[in-house]
Coordinates of C-alpha atoms and ligand atoms in Angstrom, one line a residue:
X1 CA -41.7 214.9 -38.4
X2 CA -40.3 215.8 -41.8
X3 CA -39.0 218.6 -42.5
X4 CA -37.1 218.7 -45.9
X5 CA -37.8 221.2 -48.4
X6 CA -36.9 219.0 -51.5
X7 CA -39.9 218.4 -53.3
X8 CA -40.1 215.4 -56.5
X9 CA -42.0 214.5 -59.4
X10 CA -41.8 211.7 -60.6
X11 CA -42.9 210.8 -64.3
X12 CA -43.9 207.3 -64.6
X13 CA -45.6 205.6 -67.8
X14 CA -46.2 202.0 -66.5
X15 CA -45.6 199.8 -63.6
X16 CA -44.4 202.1 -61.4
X17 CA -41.6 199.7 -59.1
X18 CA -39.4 202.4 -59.3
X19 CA -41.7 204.5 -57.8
X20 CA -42.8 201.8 -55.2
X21 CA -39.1 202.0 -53.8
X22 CA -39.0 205.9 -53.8
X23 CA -42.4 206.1 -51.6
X24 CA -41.1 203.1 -49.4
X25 CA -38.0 205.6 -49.1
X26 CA -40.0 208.7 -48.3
X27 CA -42.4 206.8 -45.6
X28 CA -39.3 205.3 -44.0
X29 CA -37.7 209.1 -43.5
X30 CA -34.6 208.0 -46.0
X31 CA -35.5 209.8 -49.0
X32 CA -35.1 213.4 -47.6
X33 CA -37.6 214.6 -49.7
X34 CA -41.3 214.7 -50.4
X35 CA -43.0 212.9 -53.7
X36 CA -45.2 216.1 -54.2
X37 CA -46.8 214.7 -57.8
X38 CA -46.5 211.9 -60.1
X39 CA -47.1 213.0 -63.9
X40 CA -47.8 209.9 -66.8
X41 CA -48.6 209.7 -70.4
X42 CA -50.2 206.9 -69.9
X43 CA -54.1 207.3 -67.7
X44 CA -54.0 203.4 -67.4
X45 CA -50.5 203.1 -65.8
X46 CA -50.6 200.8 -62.7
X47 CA -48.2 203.5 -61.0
X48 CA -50.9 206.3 -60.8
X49 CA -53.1 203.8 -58.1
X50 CA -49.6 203.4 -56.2
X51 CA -49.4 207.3 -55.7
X52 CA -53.0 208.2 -55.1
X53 CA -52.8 205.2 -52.2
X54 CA -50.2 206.6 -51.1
X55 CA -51.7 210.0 -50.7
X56 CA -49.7 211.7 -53.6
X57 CA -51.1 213.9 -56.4
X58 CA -51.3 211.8 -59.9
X59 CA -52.4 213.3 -62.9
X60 CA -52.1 211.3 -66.6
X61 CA -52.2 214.0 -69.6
X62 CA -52.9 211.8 -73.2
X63 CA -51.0 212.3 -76.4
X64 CA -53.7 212.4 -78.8
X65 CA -55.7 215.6 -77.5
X66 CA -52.3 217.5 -78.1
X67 CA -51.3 218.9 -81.8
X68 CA -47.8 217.6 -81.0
X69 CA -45.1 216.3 -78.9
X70 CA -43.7 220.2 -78.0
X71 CA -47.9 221.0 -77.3
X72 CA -48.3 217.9 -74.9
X73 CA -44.4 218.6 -73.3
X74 CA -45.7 221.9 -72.5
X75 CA -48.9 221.2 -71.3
X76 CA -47.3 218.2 -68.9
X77 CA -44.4 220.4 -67.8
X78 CA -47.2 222.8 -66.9
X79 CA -48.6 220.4 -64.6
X80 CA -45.4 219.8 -62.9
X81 CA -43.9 224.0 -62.6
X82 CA -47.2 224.3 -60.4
X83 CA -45.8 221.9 -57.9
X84 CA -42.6 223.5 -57.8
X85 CA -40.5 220.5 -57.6
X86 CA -36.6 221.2 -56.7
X87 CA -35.6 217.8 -58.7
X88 CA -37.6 216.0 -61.6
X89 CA -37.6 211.7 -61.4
X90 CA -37.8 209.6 -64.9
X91 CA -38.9 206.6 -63.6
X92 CA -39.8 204.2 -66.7
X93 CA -41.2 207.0 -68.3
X94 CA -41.4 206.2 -71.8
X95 CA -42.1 208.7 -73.8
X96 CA -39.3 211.3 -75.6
X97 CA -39.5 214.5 -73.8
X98 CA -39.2 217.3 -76.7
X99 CA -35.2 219.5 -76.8
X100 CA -37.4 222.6 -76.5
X101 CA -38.2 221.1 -73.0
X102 CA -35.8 219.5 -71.4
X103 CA -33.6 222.5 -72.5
X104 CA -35.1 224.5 -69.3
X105 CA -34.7 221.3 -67.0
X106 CA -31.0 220.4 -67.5
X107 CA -29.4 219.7 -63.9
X108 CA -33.2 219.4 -62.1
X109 CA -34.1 216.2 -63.8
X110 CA -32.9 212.6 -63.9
X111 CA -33.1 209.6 -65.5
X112 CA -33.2 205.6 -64.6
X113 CA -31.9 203.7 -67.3
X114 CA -31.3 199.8 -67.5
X115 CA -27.7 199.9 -68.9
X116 CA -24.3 200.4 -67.5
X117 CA -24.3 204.1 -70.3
X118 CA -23.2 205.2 -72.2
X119 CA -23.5 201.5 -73.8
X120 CA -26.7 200.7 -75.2
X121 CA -28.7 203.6 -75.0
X122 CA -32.7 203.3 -75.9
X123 CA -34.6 200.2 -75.6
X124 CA -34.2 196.6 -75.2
X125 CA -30.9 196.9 -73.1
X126 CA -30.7 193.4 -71.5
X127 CA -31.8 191.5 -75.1
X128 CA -28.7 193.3 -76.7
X129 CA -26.4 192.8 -73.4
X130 CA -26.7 189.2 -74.3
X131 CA -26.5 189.1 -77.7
X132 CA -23.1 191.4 -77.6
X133 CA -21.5 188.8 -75.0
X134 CA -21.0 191.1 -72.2
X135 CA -19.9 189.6 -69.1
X136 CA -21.7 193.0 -67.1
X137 CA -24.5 194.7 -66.8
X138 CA -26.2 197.2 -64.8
X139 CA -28.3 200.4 -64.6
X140 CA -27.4 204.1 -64.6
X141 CA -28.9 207.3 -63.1
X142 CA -28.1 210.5 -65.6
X143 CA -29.1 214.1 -66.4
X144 CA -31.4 214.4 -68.5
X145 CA -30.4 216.1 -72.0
X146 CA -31.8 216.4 -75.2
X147 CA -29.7 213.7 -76.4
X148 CA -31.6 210.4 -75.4
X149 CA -30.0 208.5 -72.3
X150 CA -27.1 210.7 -73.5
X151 CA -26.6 212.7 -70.3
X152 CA -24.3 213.1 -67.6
X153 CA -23.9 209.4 -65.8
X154 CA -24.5 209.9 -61.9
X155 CA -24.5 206.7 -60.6
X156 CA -24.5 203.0 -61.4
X157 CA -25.2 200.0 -59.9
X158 CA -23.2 196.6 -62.0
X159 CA -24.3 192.6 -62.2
X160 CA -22.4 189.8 -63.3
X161 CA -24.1 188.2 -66.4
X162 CA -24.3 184.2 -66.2
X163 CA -24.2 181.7 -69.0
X164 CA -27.7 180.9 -68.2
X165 CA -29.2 184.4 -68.3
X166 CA -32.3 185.0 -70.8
X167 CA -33.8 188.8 -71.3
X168 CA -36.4 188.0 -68.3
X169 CA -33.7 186.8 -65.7
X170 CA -31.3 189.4 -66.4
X171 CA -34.2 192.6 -66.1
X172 CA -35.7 190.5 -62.8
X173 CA -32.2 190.6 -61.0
X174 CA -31.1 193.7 -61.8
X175 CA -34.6 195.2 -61.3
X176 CA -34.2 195.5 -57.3
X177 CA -30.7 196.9 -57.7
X178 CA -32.2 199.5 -60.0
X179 CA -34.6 200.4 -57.2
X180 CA -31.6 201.1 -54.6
X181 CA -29.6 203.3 -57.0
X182 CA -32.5 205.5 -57.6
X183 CA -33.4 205.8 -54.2
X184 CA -29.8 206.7 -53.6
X185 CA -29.4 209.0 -56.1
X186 CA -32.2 211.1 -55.2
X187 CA -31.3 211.5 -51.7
X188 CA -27.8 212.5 -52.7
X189 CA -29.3 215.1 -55.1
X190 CA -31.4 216.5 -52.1
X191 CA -28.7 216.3 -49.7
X192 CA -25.5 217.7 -51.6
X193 CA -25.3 220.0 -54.7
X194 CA -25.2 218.1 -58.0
X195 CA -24.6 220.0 -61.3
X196 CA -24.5 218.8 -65.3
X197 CA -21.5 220.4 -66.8
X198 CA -20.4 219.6 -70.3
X199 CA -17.7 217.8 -68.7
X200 CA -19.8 215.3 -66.5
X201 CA -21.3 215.5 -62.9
X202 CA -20.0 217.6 -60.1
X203 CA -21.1 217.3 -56.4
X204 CA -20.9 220.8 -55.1
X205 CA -18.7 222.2 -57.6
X206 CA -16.3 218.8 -57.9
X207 CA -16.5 217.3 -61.2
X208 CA -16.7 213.4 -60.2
X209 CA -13.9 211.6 -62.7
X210 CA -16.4 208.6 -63.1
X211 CA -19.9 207.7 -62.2
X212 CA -20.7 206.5 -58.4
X213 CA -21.2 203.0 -57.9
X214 CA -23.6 201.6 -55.9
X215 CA -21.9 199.5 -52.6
X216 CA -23.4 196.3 -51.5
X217 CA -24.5 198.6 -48.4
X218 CA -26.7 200.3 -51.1
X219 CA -24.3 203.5 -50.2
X220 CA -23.3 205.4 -53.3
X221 CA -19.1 205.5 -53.3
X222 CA -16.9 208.0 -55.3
X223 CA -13.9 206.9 -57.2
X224 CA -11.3 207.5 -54.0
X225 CA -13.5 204.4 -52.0
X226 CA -15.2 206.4 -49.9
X227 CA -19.4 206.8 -49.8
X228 CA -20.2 210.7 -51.0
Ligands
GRF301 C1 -37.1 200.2 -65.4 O1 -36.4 199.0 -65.8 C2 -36.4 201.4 -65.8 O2 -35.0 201.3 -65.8 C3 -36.8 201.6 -67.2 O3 -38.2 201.2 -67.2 C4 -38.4 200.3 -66.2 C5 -39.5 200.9 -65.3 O4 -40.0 200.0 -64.4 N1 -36.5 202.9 -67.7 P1 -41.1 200.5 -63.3 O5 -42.2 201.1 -64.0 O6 -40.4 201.5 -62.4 O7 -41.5 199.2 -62.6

C-alpha cells in the first residue's frame, strides 16, 4: 500500500506527457508521492482527461474572468494551498506565474525546462540550439524564482545534437529523457531535503557544486559519480 506523505500538484497547460510519466511513476510505487491535483490555465488542455482518468482532482481556472495576472495567480494558488501539496510540479505550464507569487513558493516548486540552463531560457529552445551550432542539448529541472527559468538548476539530462537534426527530431528525442529527469527529480525532492539558496541547490544542507545528471540507468548522479 502507499504510504508516503508527499503530496504534488502539478500545473499543466497542454499535452500533459510530462504528466503521463509522473502518474505511470506514482501507479508503479516509484514516485514516493501522491499526484493530489492537477491545476491548468488552459480548460481545453488534453492533460486534465489524463488526470481525471486517472482518478486525480483537475481543475482549469481562465485568464479572462480575472482583472489580472496577480488576481488569476492568486485565485489558482488558492486552488492548490487547499490541497496542501509538500512540492509544486511545472510541467509545460505556460503561463508566467506573477513575483508576488512565486515569492511564497521558492524551494516547494519546480520547473521542467527543455534546455541544458542557464542557456536559452524562454521559448523555442531546440529552434535556437540549432541555429547557435551547439553540439548538446538537454533539459533541466530548477526552482522556480521570479526570474523566468532563472532558478536554481537541479538536474539535467544531456543529448548529442546530429547534423541531421530539425526543431521536431531534436524535441521528439529528447522528449522521453525529459520525462525520466522529472520523474527523478521529484522522487529525490520527496525522499531527501532539497533547498534554493542564492548559491544554488543543496540536498539536506549540502550545496551540490553542479546540477545532477541524469545516468543512462535514469538514476540522478552528483558530481563525485555516485547516484544521490
Ligand atoms: C515539455 O517539453 C516541457 O519541457 C516544456 O513544455 C513541454 C510540455 O510537454 N516546458 P507536455 O505537456 O508535458 O507533453
Amino acid at each position: 500500500m502507499f504510504t508516503s506523505d508527499k503530496r504534488v500538484a502539478v500545473l499543466v497547460s497542454g499535452r500533459g506527457s510530462n504528466l503521463r510519466a509522473l502518474i505511470e511513476a506514482q501507479s508503479a510505487g516509484h514516485l514516493g508521492a501522491r499526484i493530489v491535483g492537477v491545476f491548468s490555465d488552459k480548460a481545453t488542455a488534453p492533460a486534465l482527461d489524463l488526470a481525471r482518468a486517472a482518478g486525480i482532482d483537475a481543475q482549469a481556472l481562465a485568464a479572462r474572468d480575472y482583472y489580472d495576472r496577480l488576481a488569476f495567480d492568486e485565485a489558482m494558488f488558492e486552488l492548490i494551498d487547499a490541497l496542501q501539496p509538500t512540492l509544486i510540479v511545472c510541467a509545460g505550464y505556460m503561463r508566467i506565474i506573477s513575483s508576488d507569487v512565486v515569492e511564497r513558493y521558492v524551494g516547494r516548486m519546480i520547473n521542467i525546462h527543455p534546455s541544458l540552463l542557464p542557456s536559452y531560457q524562454g521559448l523555442r529552445t531546440h529552434e535556437r540550439v540549432l541555429r547557435a551550432g551547439d553540439r548538446v542539448h538537454g533539459a533541466s529541472v530548477h526552482f522556480v524564482t521570479p526570474e523566468l527559468d532563472g532558478g536554481p538548476v537541479i538536474a539535467q539530462t544531456r543529448i548529442d545534437v546530429t547534423r541531421d537534426d530539425t526543431p521536431e527530431t531534436l524535441a521528439q528525442r529528447l522528449l522521453p529523457r525529459e520525462h525520466r529527469l522529472l520523474v527523478a527529480t521529484v522522487e529525490l525532492a520527496c525522499r531527501r531535503e532539497l533547498m534554493a539558496t542564492p548559491f544554488g541547490v543543496a540536498i539536506d544542507g549540502h550545496l551540490i557544486e553542479a546540477p545532477l545528471r541524469l545516468d543512462e540507468h535514469n538514476r540522478l548522479i552528483g558530481a563525485d559519480g555516485h547516484a544521490v
